[in-house]
mmCIF file of C-alpha atoms in Angstrom:
data_model
loop_
_atom_site.group_PDB
_atom_site.id
_atom_site.type_symbol
_atom_site.label_atom_id
_atom_site.label_comp_id
_atom_site.label_asym_id
_atom_site.label_seq_id
_atom_site.Cartn_x
_atom_site.Cartn_y
_atom_site.Cartn_z
ATOM 1 C CA MET C 1 106.860 -117.272 59.849
ATOM 2 C CA ALA C 2 105.577 -115.217 57.462
ATOM 3 C CA ILE C 3 105.587 -115.529 53.512
ATOM 4 C CA LEU C 4 106.928 -112.441 52.123
ATOM 5 C CA SER C 5 104.815 -109.911 50.316
ATOM 6 C CA ASP C 6 105.423 -108.564 46.653
ATOM 7 C CA LYS C 7 106.185 -105.189 48.453
ATOM 8 C CA ASP C 8 109.000 -106.813 50.576
ATOM 9 C CA ILE C 9 110.839 -108.438 48.040
ATOM 10 C CA LYS C 10 111.135 -105.880 46.229
ATOM 11 C CA GLN C 11 112.662 -104.412 49.256
ATOM 12 C CA LEU C 12 114.799 -107.302 49.933
ATOM 13 C CA ILE C 13 116.158 -107.083 46.876
ATOM 14 C CA LYS C 14 117.070 -103.830 46.592
ATOM 15 C CA GLU C 15 118.531 -103.070 50.306
ATOM 16 C CA GLU C 16 119.972 -107.164 50.520
ATOM 17 C CA ASN C 17 120.764 -107.951 47.269
ATOM 18 C CA ALA C 18 118.691 -111.145 47.650
ATOM 19 C CA VAL C 19 118.120 -111.812 43.678
ATOM 20 C CA TYR C 20 120.315 -110.607 41.014
ATOM 21 C CA VAL C 21 121.853 -111.516 37.616
ATOM 22 C CA GLU C 22 125.589 -111.812 37.161
ATOM 23 C CA LYS C 23 125.632 -113.211 33.315
ATOM 24 C CA GLY C 24 121.968 -112.390 30.928
ATOM 25 C CA PRO C 25 119.107 -110.307 31.100
ATOM 26 C CA GLU C 26 118.718 -107.960 34.506
ATOM 27 C CA LEU C 27 116.358 -108.582 36.427
ATOM 28 C CA ASP C 28 112.576 -107.626 35.491
ATOM 29 C CA GLU C 29 110.753 -106.644 38.801
ATOM 30 C CA GLU C 30 107.853 -105.859 36.757
ATOM 31 C CA LEU C 31 107.522 -109.045 35.321
ATOM 32 C CA GLN C 32 108.921 -111.617 37.660
ATOM 33 C CA VAL C 33 107.675 -110.248 40.932
ATOM 34 C CA GLY C 34 104.493 -111.903 41.706
ATOM 35 C CA PRO C 35 101.913 -111.260 45.338
ATOM 36 C CA SER C 36 103.984 -113.433 46.985
ATOM 37 C CA SER C 37 106.627 -114.861 45.081
ATOM 38 C CA ILE C 38 109.193 -114.180 42.523
ATOM 39 C CA ASP C 39 109.617 -115.729 39.328
ATOM 40 C CA LEU C 40 113.174 -116.875 38.010
ATOM 41 C CA ARG C 41 114.624 -118.099 34.978
ATOM 42 C CA LEU C 42 116.233 -121.051 33.131
ATOM 43 C CA GLY C 43 119.668 -120.579 32.802
ATOM 44 C CA TYR C 44 121.931 -121.578 30.049
ATOM 45 C CA ASP C 45 123.973 -124.806 31.562
ATOM 46 C CA PHE C 46 121.983 -128.159 31.970
ATOM 47 C CA THR C 47 123.433 -131.345 33.101
ATOM 48 C CA PHE C 48 122.436 -134.343 31.461
ATOM 49 C CA PRO C 49 123.194 -138.081 33.526
ATOM 50 C CA GLN C 50 124.427 -140.987 30.631
ATOM 51 C CA THR C 51 122.125 -143.429 32.003
ATOM 52 C CA ARG C 52 122.989 -145.622 29.279
ATOM 53 C CA LYS C 53 126.930 -146.053 30.510
ATOM 54 C CA MET C 54 125.505 -146.878 34.254
ATOM 55 C CA LYS C 55 124.679 -150.321 35.719
ATOM 56 C CA ALA C 56 123.683 -148.455 38.959
ATOM 57 C CA LEU C 57 124.222 -145.388 40.651
ATOM 58 C CA ASP C 58 126.237 -145.718 43.522
ATOM 59 C CA THR C 59 126.011 -142.983 46.478
ATOM 60 C CA LYS C 60 129.029 -143.746 48.132
ATOM 61 C CA ASP C 61 130.782 -143.810 44.276
ATOM 62 C CA MET C 62 129.827 -140.192 43.035
ATOM 63 C CA ASP C 63 133.281 -140.076 41.099
ATOM 64 C CA ASP C 64 131.474 -143.109 38.725
ATOM 65 C CA PHE C 65 128.028 -140.970 38.851
ATOM 66 C CA SER C 66 130.313 -137.661 37.793
ATOM 67 C CA ARG C 67 132.145 -138.837 34.685
ATOM 68 C CA LYS C 68 129.349 -140.136 33.279
ATOM 69 C CA GLN C 69 127.264 -136.799 32.921
ATOM 70 C CA GLU C 70 127.007 -134.638 30.175
ATOM 71 C CA ASP C 71 127.082 -131.232 30.482
ATOM 72 C CA MET C 72 125.886 -128.947 27.242
ATOM 73 C CA LYS C 73 124.574 -125.235 27.229
ATOM 74 C CA ALA C 74 121.854 -123.710 25.564
ATOM 75 C CA THR C 75 120.753 -120.264 24.270
ATOM 76 C CA ALA C 76 117.441 -119.073 24.878
ATOM 77 C CA GLU C 77 116.881 -119.145 21.159
ATOM 78 C CA GLU C 78 117.406 -123.162 20.748
ATOM 79 C CA GLY C 79 116.278 -124.554 23.994
ATOM 80 C CA VAL C 80 116.563 -127.654 25.283
ATOM 81 C CA VAL C 81 114.568 -130.892 24.727
ATOM 82 C CA VAL C 82 113.571 -133.308 27.902
ATOM 83 C CA HIS C 83 112.334 -136.510 26.728
ATOM 84 C CA PRO C 84 109.537 -138.307 28.522
ATOM 85 C CA GLY C 85 110.595 -139.733 31.643
ATOM 86 C CA GLU C 86 113.936 -138.051 31.184
ATOM 87 C CA PHE C 87 115.965 -136.247 34.254
ATOM 88 C CA VAL C 88 117.931 -133.256 33.847
ATOM 89 C CA LEU C 89 119.507 -130.541 35.752
ATOM 90 C CA GLY C 90 119.591 -127.047 35.042
ATOM 91 C CA THR C 91 119.945 -123.927 36.507
ATOM 92 C CA THR C 92 118.686 -120.476 37.227
ATOM 93 C CA LEU C 93 119.471 -117.242 35.500
ATOM 94 C CA GLU C 94 118.997 -115.535 38.967
ATOM 95 C CA THR C 95 121.505 -116.079 41.898
ATOM 96 C CA VAL C 96 120.068 -115.617 45.216
ATOM 97 C CA ASN C 97 121.559 -114.627 48.605
ATOM 98 C CA ILE C 98 118.954 -115.340 51.166
ATOM 99 C CA PRO C 99 119.282 -113.524 54.473
ATOM 100 C CA ASN C 100 120.201 -115.097 57.989
ATOM 101 C CA ASP C 101 117.085 -114.266 59.505
ATOM 102 C CA MET C 102 115.178 -115.469 55.986
ATOM 103 C CA VAL C 103 114.428 -118.978 54.239
ATOM 104 C CA ALA C 104 113.230 -119.621 50.825
ATOM 105 C CA ARG C 105 111.065 -122.006 49.321
ATOM 106 C CA ILE C 106 111.268 -123.084 45.048
ATOM 107 C CA GLU C 107 108.414 -124.529 43.458
ATOM 108 C CA GLY C 108 107.689 -125.131 39.758
ATOM 109 C CA ARG C 109 105.210 -122.544 38.056
ATOM 110 C CA SER C 110 101.731 -124.356 37.314
ATOM 111 C CA SER C 111 101.736 -123.438 33.763
ATOM 112 C CA TYR C 112 104.629 -125.894 33.139
ATOM 113 C CA ALA C 113 103.326 -128.640 35.336
ATOM 114 C CA ARG C 114 100.248 -128.774 32.842
ATOM 115 C CA LEU C 115 102.629 -129.401 30.464
ATOM 116 C CA GLY C 116 103.968 -132.669 32.254
ATOM 117 C CA LEU C 117 107.578 -131.204 33.127
ATOM 118 C CA ILE C 118 108.263 -130.468 36.853
ATOM 119 C CA PRO C 119 110.858 -127.896 37.412
ATOM 120 C CA HIS C 120 111.772 -128.497 40.564
ATOM 121 C CA ALA C 121 111.143 -132.150 41.376
ATOM 122 C CA ALA C 122 113.057 -131.880 44.960
ATOM 123 C CA GLY C 123 115.284 -129.514 47.205
ATOM 124 C CA GLY C 124 113.469 -126.836 46.969
ATOM 125 C CA PHE C 125 114.324 -125.964 50.664
ATOM 126 C CA VAL C 126 116.789 -122.864 50.397
ATOM 127 C CA ASP C 127 118.619 -122.511 53.927
ATOM 128 C CA ALA C 128 119.426 -119.355 55.928
ATOM 129 C CA GLY C 129 122.543 -117.619 54.775
ATOM 130 C CA PHE C 130 123.118 -119.260 51.322
ATOM 131 C CA GLU C 131 124.462 -117.592 48.157
ATOM 132 C CA GLY C 132 124.332 -118.835 44.948
ATOM 133 C CA GLN C 133 122.345 -120.058 41.777
ATOM 134 C CA ILE C 134 119.457 -122.702 42.289
ATOM 135 C CA THR C 135 120.179 -126.393 40.717
ATOM 136 C CA LEU C 136 117.052 -127.485 39.161
ATOM 137 C CA GLU C 137 116.145 -131.342 38.828
ATOM 138 C CA ILE C 138 113.403 -131.043 35.849
ATOM 139 C CA GLN C 139 111.964 -134.141 35.100
ATOM 140 C CA ASN C 140 109.249 -134.345 31.925
ATOM 141 C CA LEU C 141 106.208 -136.519 33.272
ATOM 142 C CA GLY C 142 104.228 -136.750 30.233
ATOM 143 C CA ASN C 143 104.236 -138.542 26.711
ATOM 144 C CA VAL C 144 105.738 -136.192 24.517
ATOM 145 C CA PRO C 145 109.109 -134.466 23.932
ATOM 146 C CA ILE C 146 108.419 -130.791 25.616
ATOM 147 C CA THR C 147 111.739 -128.092 24.894
ATOM 148 C CA ILE C 148 112.381 -125.390 27.428
ATOM 149 C CA TYR C 149 114.385 -122.379 27.027
ATOM 150 C CA PRO C 150 116.598 -120.352 28.888
ATOM 151 C CA GLU C 151 115.566 -117.202 30.157
ATOM 152 C CA ASP C 152 111.852 -118.364 30.317
ATOM 153 C CA ARG C 153 110.489 -117.956 33.991
ATOM 154 C CA ILE C 154 110.323 -121.913 35.251
ATOM 155 C CA CYS C 155 109.955 -121.695 38.543
ATOM 156 C CA GLN C 156 108.967 -119.418 41.423
ATOM 157 C CA MET C 157 110.791 -118.707 45.031
ATOM 158 C CA ALA C 158 108.477 -117.523 48.173
ATOM 159 C CA ILE C 159 110.728 -115.883 50.795
ATOM 160 C CA GLU C 160 109.773 -116.811 54.291
ATOM 161 C CA THR C 161 110.978 -114.760 58.118
ATOM 162 C CA MET C 162 112.352 -116.986 60.882
ATOM 163 C CA THR C 163 111.705 -116.602 64.435
ATOM 164 C CA SER C 164 115.148 -115.154 64.460
ATOM 165 C CA GLU C 165 118.358 -115.219 62.615
ATOM 166 C CA ALA C 166 119.872 -118.504 62.495
ATOM 167 C CA GLU C 167 123.195 -119.218 64.727
ATOM 168 C CA ASN C 168 124.900 -121.052 62.248
ATOM 169 C CA PRO C 169 123.725 -119.697 58.453
ATOM 170 C CA TYR C 170 124.512 -122.057 55.755
ATOM 171 C CA GLY C 171 127.676 -120.379 54.515
ATOM 172 C CA ASP C 172 129.102 -121.076 58.061
ATOM 173 C CA LYS C 173 128.212 -124.478 58.337
ATOM 174 C CA LYS C 174 131.565 -126.945 57.558
ATOM 175 C CA ASP C 175 129.377 -129.454 54.690
ATOM 176 C CA SER C 176 127.929 -125.978 53.259
ATOM 177 C CA LYS C 177 128.927 -127.700 49.747
ATOM 178 C CA TYR C 178 126.568 -126.190 47.765
ATOM 179 C CA MET C 179 127.587 -122.815 49.086
ATOM 180 C CA GLY C 180 128.556 -120.589 45.756
ATOM 181 C CA GLN C 181 126.821 -122.465 43.580
ATOM 182 C CA LYS C 182 127.273 -121.772 39.554
ATOM 183 C CA GLY C 183 125.092 -123.415 36.635
ATOM 184 C CA ALA C 184 123.962 -127.012 36.759
ATOM 185 C CA THR C 185 125.499 -128.658 39.853
ATOM 186 C CA GLU C 186 125.201 -131.777 40.356
ATOM 187 C CA ALA C 187 125.292 -134.078 43.801
ATOM 188 C CA ARG C 188 128.318 -133.869 46.039
ATOM 189 C CA LEU C 189 127.322 -136.777 48.444
ATOM 190 C CA ASP C 190 131.057 -137.459 48.904
ATOM 191 C CA LYS C 191 131.310 -134.346 50.062
ATOM 192 C CA GLU C 192 129.231 -134.523 53.229
ATOM 193 C CA LYS C 193 130.181 -136.441 56.549
ATOM 194 C CA ARG C 194 128.130 -139.396 56.909
#
């Protein structure tokens, strides 16, 4: 596998519509495309678990968990405060469209990590054939609240080529439960085969 260069990322965006924006400021390739990755911006949608209302999170009762979520929209001017130890779901402004012969990896940007903010805690692997916004698992590991702002470059995505095209790309699988996701999408464990 090989990581795409800036030149290849720009070509992939142009020819395959691999990264695009449906609502908000257009993609700024000059600012967002780095030597071997593309910065993705924070979107406007957030989901905050209401942990004070939960006894425990039961992975076999996701309906109870879903009822204890608070959705919120924020603007680029007001931002969202993430308190120490708090875990918040966010989303990317950009929608990604990964070709069937490539995969992507989402990582937090070091400028945010140096503040104690993890913009993408886990789930950073994006399968071949996936299309949708990326849900970000945001956590403040620091000791002070941090305000984050939609439209800011919060994470980066590296794209890699696979040895061949996927036989069953993400959208073709029966349990492609996040295909086409928009906004901060909560866990869908109840939709997968166990």
